[in-house]
Coordinates of C-alpha atoms in Angstrom, one line a residue:
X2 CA -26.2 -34.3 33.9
X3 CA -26.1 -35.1 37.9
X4 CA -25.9 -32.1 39.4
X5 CA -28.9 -29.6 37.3
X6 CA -31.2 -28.5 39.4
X7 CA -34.2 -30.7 38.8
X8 CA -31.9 -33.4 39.6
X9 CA -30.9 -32.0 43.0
X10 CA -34.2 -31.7 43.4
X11 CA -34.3 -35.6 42.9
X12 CA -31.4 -36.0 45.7
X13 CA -33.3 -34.0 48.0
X14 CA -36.6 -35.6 48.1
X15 CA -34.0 -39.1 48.7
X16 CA -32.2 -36.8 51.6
X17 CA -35.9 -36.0 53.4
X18 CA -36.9 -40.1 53.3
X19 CA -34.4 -40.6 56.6
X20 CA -35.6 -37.2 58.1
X21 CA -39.6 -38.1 58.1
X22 CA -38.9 -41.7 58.8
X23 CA -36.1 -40.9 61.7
X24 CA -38.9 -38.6 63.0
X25 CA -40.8 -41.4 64.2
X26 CA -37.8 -43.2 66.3
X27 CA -36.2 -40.0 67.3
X28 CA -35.5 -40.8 71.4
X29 CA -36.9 -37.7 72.3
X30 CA -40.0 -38.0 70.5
X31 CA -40.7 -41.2 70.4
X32 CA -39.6 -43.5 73.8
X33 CA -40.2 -47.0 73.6
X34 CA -41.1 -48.8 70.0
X35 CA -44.4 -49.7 69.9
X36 CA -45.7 -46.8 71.5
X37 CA -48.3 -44.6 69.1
X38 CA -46.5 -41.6 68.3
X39 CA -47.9 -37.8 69.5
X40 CA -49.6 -35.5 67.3
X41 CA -46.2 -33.7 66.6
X42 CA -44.6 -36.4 65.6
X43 CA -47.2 -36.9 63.2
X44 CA -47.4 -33.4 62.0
X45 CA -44.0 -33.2 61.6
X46 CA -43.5 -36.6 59.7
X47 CA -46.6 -35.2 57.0
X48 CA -44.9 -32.1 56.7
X49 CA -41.8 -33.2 55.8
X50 CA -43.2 -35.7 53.5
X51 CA -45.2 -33.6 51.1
X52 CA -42.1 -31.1 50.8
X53 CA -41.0 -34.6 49.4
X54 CA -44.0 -35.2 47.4
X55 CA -44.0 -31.5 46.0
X56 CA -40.6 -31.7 45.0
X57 CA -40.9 -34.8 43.2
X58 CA -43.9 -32.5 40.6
X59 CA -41.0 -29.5 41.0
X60 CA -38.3 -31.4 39.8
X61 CA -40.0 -32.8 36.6
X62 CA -41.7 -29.1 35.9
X63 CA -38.1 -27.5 36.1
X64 CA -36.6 -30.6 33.8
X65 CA -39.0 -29.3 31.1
X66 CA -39.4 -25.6 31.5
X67 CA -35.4 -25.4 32.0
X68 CA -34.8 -28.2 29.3
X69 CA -32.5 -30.0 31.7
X70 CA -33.5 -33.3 30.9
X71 CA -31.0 -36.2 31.1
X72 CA -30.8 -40.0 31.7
X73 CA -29.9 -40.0 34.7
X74 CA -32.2 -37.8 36.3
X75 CA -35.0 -39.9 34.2
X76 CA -33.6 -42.6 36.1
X77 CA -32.9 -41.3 39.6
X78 CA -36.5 -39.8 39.4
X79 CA -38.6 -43.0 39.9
X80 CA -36.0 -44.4 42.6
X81 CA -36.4 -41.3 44.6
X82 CA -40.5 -42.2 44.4
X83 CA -40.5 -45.8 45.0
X84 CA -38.1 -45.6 47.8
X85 CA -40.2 -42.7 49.6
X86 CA -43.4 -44.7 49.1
X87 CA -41.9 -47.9 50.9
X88 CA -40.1 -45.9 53.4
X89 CA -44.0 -44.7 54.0
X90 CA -45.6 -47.9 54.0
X91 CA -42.9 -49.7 56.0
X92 CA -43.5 -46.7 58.8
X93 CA -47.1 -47.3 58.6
X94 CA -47.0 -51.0 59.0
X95 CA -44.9 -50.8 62.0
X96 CA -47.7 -48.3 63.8
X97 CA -50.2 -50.6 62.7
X98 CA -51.8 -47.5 60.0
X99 CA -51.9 -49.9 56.7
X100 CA -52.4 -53.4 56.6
X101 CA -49.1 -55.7 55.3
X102 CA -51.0 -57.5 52.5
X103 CA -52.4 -53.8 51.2
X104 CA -48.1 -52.5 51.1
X105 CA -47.0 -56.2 50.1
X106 CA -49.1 -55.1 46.9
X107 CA -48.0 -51.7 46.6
X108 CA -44.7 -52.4 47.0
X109 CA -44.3 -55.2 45.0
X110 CA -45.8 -53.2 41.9
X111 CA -43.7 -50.9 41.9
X112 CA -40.8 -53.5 41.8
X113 CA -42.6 -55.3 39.0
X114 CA -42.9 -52.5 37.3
X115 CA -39.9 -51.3 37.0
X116 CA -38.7 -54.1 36.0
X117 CA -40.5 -54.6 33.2
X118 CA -39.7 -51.1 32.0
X119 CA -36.2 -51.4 32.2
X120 CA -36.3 -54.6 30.5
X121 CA -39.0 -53.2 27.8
X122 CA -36.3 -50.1 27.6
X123 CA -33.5 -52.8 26.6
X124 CA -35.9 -53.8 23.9
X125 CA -36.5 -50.6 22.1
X126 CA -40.3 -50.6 23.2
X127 CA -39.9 -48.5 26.8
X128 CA -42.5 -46.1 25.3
X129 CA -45.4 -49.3 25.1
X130 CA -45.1 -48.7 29.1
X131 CA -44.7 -45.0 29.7
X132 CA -47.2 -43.5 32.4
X133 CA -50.5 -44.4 31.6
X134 CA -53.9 -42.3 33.2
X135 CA -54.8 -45.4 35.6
X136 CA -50.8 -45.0 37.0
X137 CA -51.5 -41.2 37.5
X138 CA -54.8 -41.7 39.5
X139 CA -53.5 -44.6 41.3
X140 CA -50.2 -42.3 42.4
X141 CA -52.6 -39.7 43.1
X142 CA -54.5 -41.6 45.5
X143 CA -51.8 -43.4 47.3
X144 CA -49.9 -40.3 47.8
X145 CA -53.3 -38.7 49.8
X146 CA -53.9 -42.3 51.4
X147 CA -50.3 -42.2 52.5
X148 CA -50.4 -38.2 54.0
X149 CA -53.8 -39.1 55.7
X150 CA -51.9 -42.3 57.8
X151 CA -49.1 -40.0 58.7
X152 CA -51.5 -37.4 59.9
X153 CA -53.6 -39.9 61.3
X154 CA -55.1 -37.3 64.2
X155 CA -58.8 -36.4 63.3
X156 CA -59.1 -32.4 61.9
X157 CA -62.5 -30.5 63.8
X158 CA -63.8 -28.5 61.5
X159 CA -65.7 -26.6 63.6
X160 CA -69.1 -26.4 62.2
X161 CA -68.7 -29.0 59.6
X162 CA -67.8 -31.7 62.2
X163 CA -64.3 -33.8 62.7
X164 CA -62.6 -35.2 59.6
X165 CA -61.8 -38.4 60.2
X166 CA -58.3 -38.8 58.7
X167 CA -57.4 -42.6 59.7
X168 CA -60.8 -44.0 58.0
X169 CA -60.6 -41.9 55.1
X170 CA -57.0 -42.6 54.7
X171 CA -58.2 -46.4 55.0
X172 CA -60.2 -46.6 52.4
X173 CA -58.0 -44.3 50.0
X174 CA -55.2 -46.7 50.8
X175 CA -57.6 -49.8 49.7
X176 CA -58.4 -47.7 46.8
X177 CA -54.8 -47.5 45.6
X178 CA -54.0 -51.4 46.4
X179 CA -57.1 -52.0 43.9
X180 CA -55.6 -49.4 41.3
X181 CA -52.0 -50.7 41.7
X182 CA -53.1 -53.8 40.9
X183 CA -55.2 -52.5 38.0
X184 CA -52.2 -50.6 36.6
X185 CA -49.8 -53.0 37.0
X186 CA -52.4 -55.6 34.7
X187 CA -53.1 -52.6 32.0
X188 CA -48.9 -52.2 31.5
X189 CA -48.4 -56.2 31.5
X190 CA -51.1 -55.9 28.7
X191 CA -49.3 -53.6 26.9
X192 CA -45.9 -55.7 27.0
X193 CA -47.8 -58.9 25.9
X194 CA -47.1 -58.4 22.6
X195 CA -42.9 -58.2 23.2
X196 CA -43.0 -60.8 25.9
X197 CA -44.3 -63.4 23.7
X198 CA -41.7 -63.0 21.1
X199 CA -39.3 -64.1 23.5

């Protein structure tokens, strides 16, 4: 069904990828490219994409709890992610946040990935490379990697110091290159067995 609710949920979080990305080349925000952009800017960009983010945990909770499941929502669902992670990392490439190599890897995944699902789905055995744990904890950390680099401004906490959000989100987002790459070698594994068959 295209039009249940989880899946509008889906067409949303595709709708806000534009609005926190345009946020960044808006004229009146941003002047010339190149330029670091202000703190609003940066706020705003966040904000707008963990409304994204929530709505990506929303739209699969509603799915189940409403039992509105359907095909196409199953496979709108994982566009809608991928294309707001690269959206991200492309953003935080050109502000010189993340390193190329470190999205090259990210993004390339999650190309490879798919791939192999869609292929593994044509041959009966999609369920060999459902989510796995490591693909969970490596979202997980990319996600907070990727808020932290929009942020990027530094947090005082008063009494407990400044909160360095760029370095953090640095390492986070080295983190997730390292788990991506894990992940992607623990669902190859699993397709071994089908792949050399053919």
């Amino acid at each position: 069904m295209i039009c249940n609710v989880p899946t509008m949920l889906t067409w949303l979080r595709i709708l806000l990828i534009p609005i926190f990305v345009g946020a960044f080349y808006w004229p009146e925000n941003l002047r010339t490219l190149g330029e670091m952009p202000s703190h609003q800017v940066n706020v705003f960009a966040t904000a707008v994409f963990i409304i994204a983010a929530l709505t990506d945990w929303l739209d699969g909770y509603l799915a189940r709890y409403l039992k509105q499941t359907s095909s196409f929502g199953a496979f709108l669902d994982p566009v809608a992610d991928k294309l707001m992670v690269a959206a991200a990392l492309i953003v935080l490439v050109e502000f010189d946040r993340v390193g190329a190599i470190v999205s090259l890897i990210i993004i390339g995944r999650e190309i490879a990935i798919s791939a192999l699902r869609e292929w593994m789905a044509g041959e009966g055995q999609r369920s060999s490379v459902g989510v796995a744990m490591i693909g969970k904890v490596k979202t997980a950390v990319q996600m907070l990697a990727i808020v932290l680099l929009l942020y990027w401004n530094d947090i005082d906490l008063g009494a407990l110091g400044i909160f360095k959000t760029k370095d953090v989100g640095h390492v986070l987002i080295v983190v997730a290159a390292f788990l991506t790459l894990l992940s992607m070698a623990y669902y190859l594994r699993a397709a071994m067995p089908k792949m050399k068959q053919k």
